[in-house]
Amino acid sequence: AQSVTQPDIHITVSEGASLELRCNYSYGATPYLFWYVQSPGQGLQLLLKYFSGDTLVQGIKGFEAEFKRSQSSFNLRKPSVHWSDAAEYFCAVGAWGGSQGNLIFGKGTKLSVKP
Amino acid sequence: DVKVTQSSRYLVKRTGEKVFLECVQDMDHENMFWYRQDPGLGLRLIYFSYDVKMKEKGDIPEGYSVSREKKERFSLILESASTNQTSMYLCASSQTGRDPEAFFGQGTRLTVV
């Protein structure tokens, strides 16, 4: 069965420091992978997605993610964190039942940013 | 821009009430979803619909039903609200095809007292 694991429930980084959020997936075929961000009390916004091609994917707000098939990972990175990046981050894999697709989400990683 | 609109940001209902959560999308997407979000549990799929009048159970359908009479609208119904249904509810839509990217509404925070 498809699944997504985000091993870190909560991460705290200092403003200006680099960030890496981990994501591991289980999927039988080449996955479609996503990172979403959720600010408090809001819906989810897409940061970036990977379907095929270059394994390093650029997203919005200066985020990037790297797909590593051998490690079944899709880690999210940012070189310099800003206070406004404090939010909850969700990794997701696209799954198909018949011809319809839906997303399977990890449990999320909450990011806190220290001044 | 794709827009997914949920009718209420905050709702407070009493135990036993019938509750309707409404969701409308404006991009002619075939697929629509209802998720429930609880701390530490992430997003869990309640129901989804891939066409008008079609519905499929997700991971946690018990205590919920859905209605999709028009392509743009997907309603979640709590037949008899209970306190354990206090949660954040998120609606999403996506198009049919190989790209399952989902677009989300802003969420409805439901409190059942």
Coordinates of C-alpha atoms in Angstrom, one line a residue:
Chain A
A1 CA 0.0 0.0 0.0
Q2 CA 1.1 3.5 -0.7
S3 CA 2.3 5.5 2.3
V4 CA 4.2 8.6 3.2
T5 CA 6.4 9.1 6.3
Q6 CA 7.6 12.4 7.6
P7 CA 9.9 11.4 10.5
D8 CA 10.1 14.8 12.1
I9 CA 7.0 16.0 13.9
H10 CA 8.5 19.4 14.9
I11 CA 11.6 21.2 13.8
T12 CA 13.0 24.5 15.1
V13 CA 15.6 26.5 13.1
S14 CA 17.1 29.9 13.4
E15 CA 16.2 32.6 10.9
G16 CA 18.8 32.5 8.2
A17 CA 19.8 28.9 8.8
S18 CA 19.3 26.2 6.2
L19 CA 16.4 23.8 6.3
E20 CA 15.8 20.2 5.3
L21 CA 12.5 18.4 5.9
R22 CA 12.5 14.7 5.3
C23 CA 10.0 12.7 3.4
N24 CA 10.0 8.9 2.6
Y25 CA 7.4 7.2 0.5
S26 CA 6.2 3.8 -0.3
Y27 CA 4.8 3.3 -3.8
G28 CA 5.0 0.5 -6.4
A29 CA 5.6 2.6 -9.5
T30 CA 7.2 5.9 -10.3
P31 CA 5.5 8.3 -7.9
Y32 CA 4.1 11.7 -8.3
L33 CA 5.4 13.6 -5.3
F34 CA 4.3 16.9 -3.8
W35 CA 5.1 19.3 -1.0
Y36 CA 2.4 21.5 0.5
V37 CA 2.6 24.2 3.1
Q38 CA -0.1 25.2 5.5
S39 CA -0.1 28.4 7.5
P40 CA -2.1 28.4 10.8
G41 CA -5.8 28.3 10.1
Q42 CA -5.4 28.1 6.4
G43 CA -5.8 25.6 3.6
L44 CA -2.8 23.9 1.9
Q45 CA -0.7 25.6 -0.7
L46 CA 1.4 23.7 -3.2
L47 CA 5.1 24.4 -2.9
L48 CA 6.4 22.1 -5.6
K49 CA 5.8 18.8 -7.4
Y50 CA 7.8 16.1 -9.1
F51 CA 6.5 14.0 -12.0
S52 CA 9.6 13.1 -14.0
G53 CA 12.8 14.5 -15.5
D54 CA 15.2 16.4 -13.4
T55 CA 15.3 15.1 -9.9
L56 CA 15.9 18.5 -8.4
V57 CA 12.7 20.4 -8.4
Q58 CA 12.4 24.2 -7.8
G59 CA 9.3 25.5 -6.1
I60 CA 7.9 28.8 -4.8
K61 CA 9.2 30.8 -1.9
G62 CA 12.8 29.6 -2.6
F63 CA 12.1 26.0 -1.8
E64 CA 13.5 23.0 -3.6
A65 CA 13.2 19.2 -3.3
E66 CA 15.3 16.3 -4.5
F67 CA 13.8 13.0 -5.6
K68 CA 16.0 10.0 -4.8
R69 CA 14.6 6.8 -6.1
S70 CA 17.2 4.6 -4.4
Q71 CA 16.3 6.0 -1.0
S72 CA 12.5 6.5 -1.7
S73 CA 12.9 10.0 -0.5
F74 CA 11.8 13.5 -1.5
N75 CA 13.3 15.9 0.9
L76 CA 12.5 19.6 1.0
R77 CA 15.2 22.2 1.4
K78 CA 15.7 25.9 1.7
P79 CA 19.1 27.5 2.0
S80 CA 18.1 30.4 4.3
V81 CA 14.9 30.3 6.3
H82 CA 12.8 33.4 6.9
W83 CA 10.4 33.9 9.9
S84 CA 7.5 33.8 7.5
D85 CA 8.3 30.2 6.7
A86 CA 7.0 29.1 10.0
A87 CA 4.1 26.7 9.1
E88 CA 3.3 23.1 8.8
Y89 CA 4.6 21.2 5.8
F90 CA 3.1 18.1 4.2
C91 CA 4.6 15.7 1.8
A92 CA 2.2 13.7 -0.4
V93 CA 2.3 11.0 -3.0
G94 CA -0.2 10.7 -5.9
A95 CA -2.1 7.4 -5.8
W96 CA -4.5 5.9 -8.3
G97 CA -7.5 3.7 -7.8
G98 CA -8.8 2.8 -11.2
S99 CA -8.5 5.9 -13.3
Q100 CA -9.0 8.4 -10.5
G101 CA -6.2 9.9 -8.6
N102 CA -5.9 11.2 -5.1
L103 CA -3.1 12.2 -2.7
I104 CA -1.8 10.3 0.3
F105 CA -0.3 12.6 2.8
G106 CA 2.3 12.3 5.5
K107 CA 1.4 13.5 9.0
G108 CA 3.2 16.7 8.6
T109 CA 6.2 18.5 10.0
K110 CA 5.7 21.7 12.0
L111 CA 8.4 24.3 11.4
S112 CA 9.2 26.9 14.0
V113 CA 11.7 29.7 13.3
K114 CA 13.7 31.4 16.0
P115 CA 14.7 35.1 15.6
Chain B
D1 CA -6.1 30.7 -10.6
V2 CA -8.0 27.7 -9.4
K3 CA -10.3 28.6 -6.6
V4 CA -11.9 26.2 -4.1
T5 CA -14.3 27.9 -1.7
Q6 CA -15.7 26.5 1.5
S7 CA -18.8 28.1 2.7
S8 CA -17.8 28.6 6.3
R9 CA -14.5 29.2 8.0
Y10 CA -15.8 28.4 11.5
L11 CA -18.9 26.5 12.6
V12 CA -20.2 25.6 16.0
K13 CA -22.9 22.9 16.1
R14 CA -24.7 20.9 18.8
T15 CA -24.4 17.2 19.3
G16 CA -27.1 15.4 17.2
E17 CA -27.5 18.2 14.6
K18 CA -27.3 17.5 10.9
V19 CA -24.4 19.5 9.5
F20 CA -23.7 20.5 5.9
L21 CA -20.3 21.6 4.8
E22 CA -20.3 23.1 1.3
C23 CA -17.4 23.3 -1.2
V24 CA -17.4 24.9 -4.6
Q25 CA -14.6 24.9 -7.2
D26 CA -14.5 27.1 -10.3
M27 CA -12.0 25.2 -12.6
D28 CA -14.3 22.5 -14.0
H29 CA -12.4 19.8 -12.1
E30 CA -13.7 16.3 -12.3
N31 CA -12.4 15.2 -8.9
M32 CA -13.4 16.6 -5.5
F33 CA -12.3 15.5 -2.1
W34 CA -13.1 15.9 1.6
Y35 CA -10.3 15.5 4.1
R36 CA -10.3 15.8 7.9
Q37 CA -7.2 17.2 9.6
D38 CA -6.4 16.5 13.2
P39 CA -3.1 17.3 15.1
G40 CA -0.6 14.5 14.8
L41 CA -2.8 12.5 12.3
G42 CA -2.3 14.6 9.2
L43 CA -4.9 14.7 6.5
R44 CA -7.3 11.7 6.3
L45 CA -9.5 11.2 3.3
I46 CA -13.2 11.0 4.1
Y47 CA -14.9 10.7 0.7
F48 CA -14.1 11.6 -2.8
S49 CA -16.0 12.0 -6.0
Y50 CA -14.8 11.7 -9.6
D51 CA -17.9 12.7 -11.3
V52 CA -21.4 14.1 -10.7
K53 CA -23.4 11.8 -8.5
M54 CA -20.4 9.5 -8.1
K55 CA -18.7 9.0 -4.8
E56 CA -16.1 6.7 -3.2
K57 CA -15.4 6.1 0.5
G58 CA -12.0 7.2 1.7
D59 CA -10.2 6.0 4.8
I60 CA -12.7 7.3 7.5
P61 CA -16.2 7.6 6.0
E62 CA -18.1 6.5 9.1
G63 CA -20.5 9.1 10.3
Y64 CA -20.3 11.1 7.1
S65 CA -22.1 11.2 3.8
V66 CA -21.6 13.3 0.7
S67 CA -23.5 14.8 -2.2
R68 CA -22.5 15.9 -5.6
E69 CA -25.4 17.0 -7.7
K70 CA -23.4 19.5 -9.8
K71 CA -19.9 19.3 -11.0
E72 CA -18.7 22.3 -9.2
R73 CA -20.2 21.6 -5.8
F74 CA -19.4 18.8 -3.3
S75 CA -21.1 18.7 0.1
L76 CA -20.1 16.9 3.2
I77 CA -22.9 15.9 5.5
L78 CA -22.7 14.9 9.2
E79 CA -25.9 13.1 9.7
S80 CA -25.8 13.4 13.5
A81 CA -22.9 15.4 14.7
S82 CA -20.8 14.1 17.6
T83 CA -18.1 15.7 19.6
N84 CA -15.5 13.4 18.1
Q85 CA -16.2 15.1 14.8
T86 CA -14.8 18.3 16.0
S87 CA -12.0 19.0 13.5
M88 CA -10.7 21.0 10.6
Y89 CA -12.3 19.9 7.3
L90 CA -10.6 20.6 4.0
C91 CA -12.1 20.4 0.6
A92 CA -9.9 19.9 -2.5
S93 CA -10.3 19.4 -6.3
S94 CA -8.2 18.0 -9.1
Q95 CA -8.5 17.2 -12.7
T96 CA -8.7 13.8 -14.2
G97 CA -5.6 12.6 -15.9
R98 CA -2.1 11.8 -14.8
D99 CA -1.6 14.9 -12.7
P100 CA -3.3 14.4 -9.3
E101 CA -2.3 17.8 -8.0
A102 CA -5.0 18.9 -5.6
F103 CA -6.1 22.5 -5.0
F104 CA -7.4 23.2 -1.5
G105 CA -10.0 25.4 0.1
Q106 CA -9.2 27.4 3.2
G107 CA -10.8 24.9 5.5
T108 CA -13.7 24.8 7.9
R109 CA -13.1 24.6 11.6
L110 CA -16.0 22.7 13.0
T111 CA -16.7 22.5 16.7
V112 CA -19.4 20.2 18.0
V113 CA -20.6 20.9 21.5

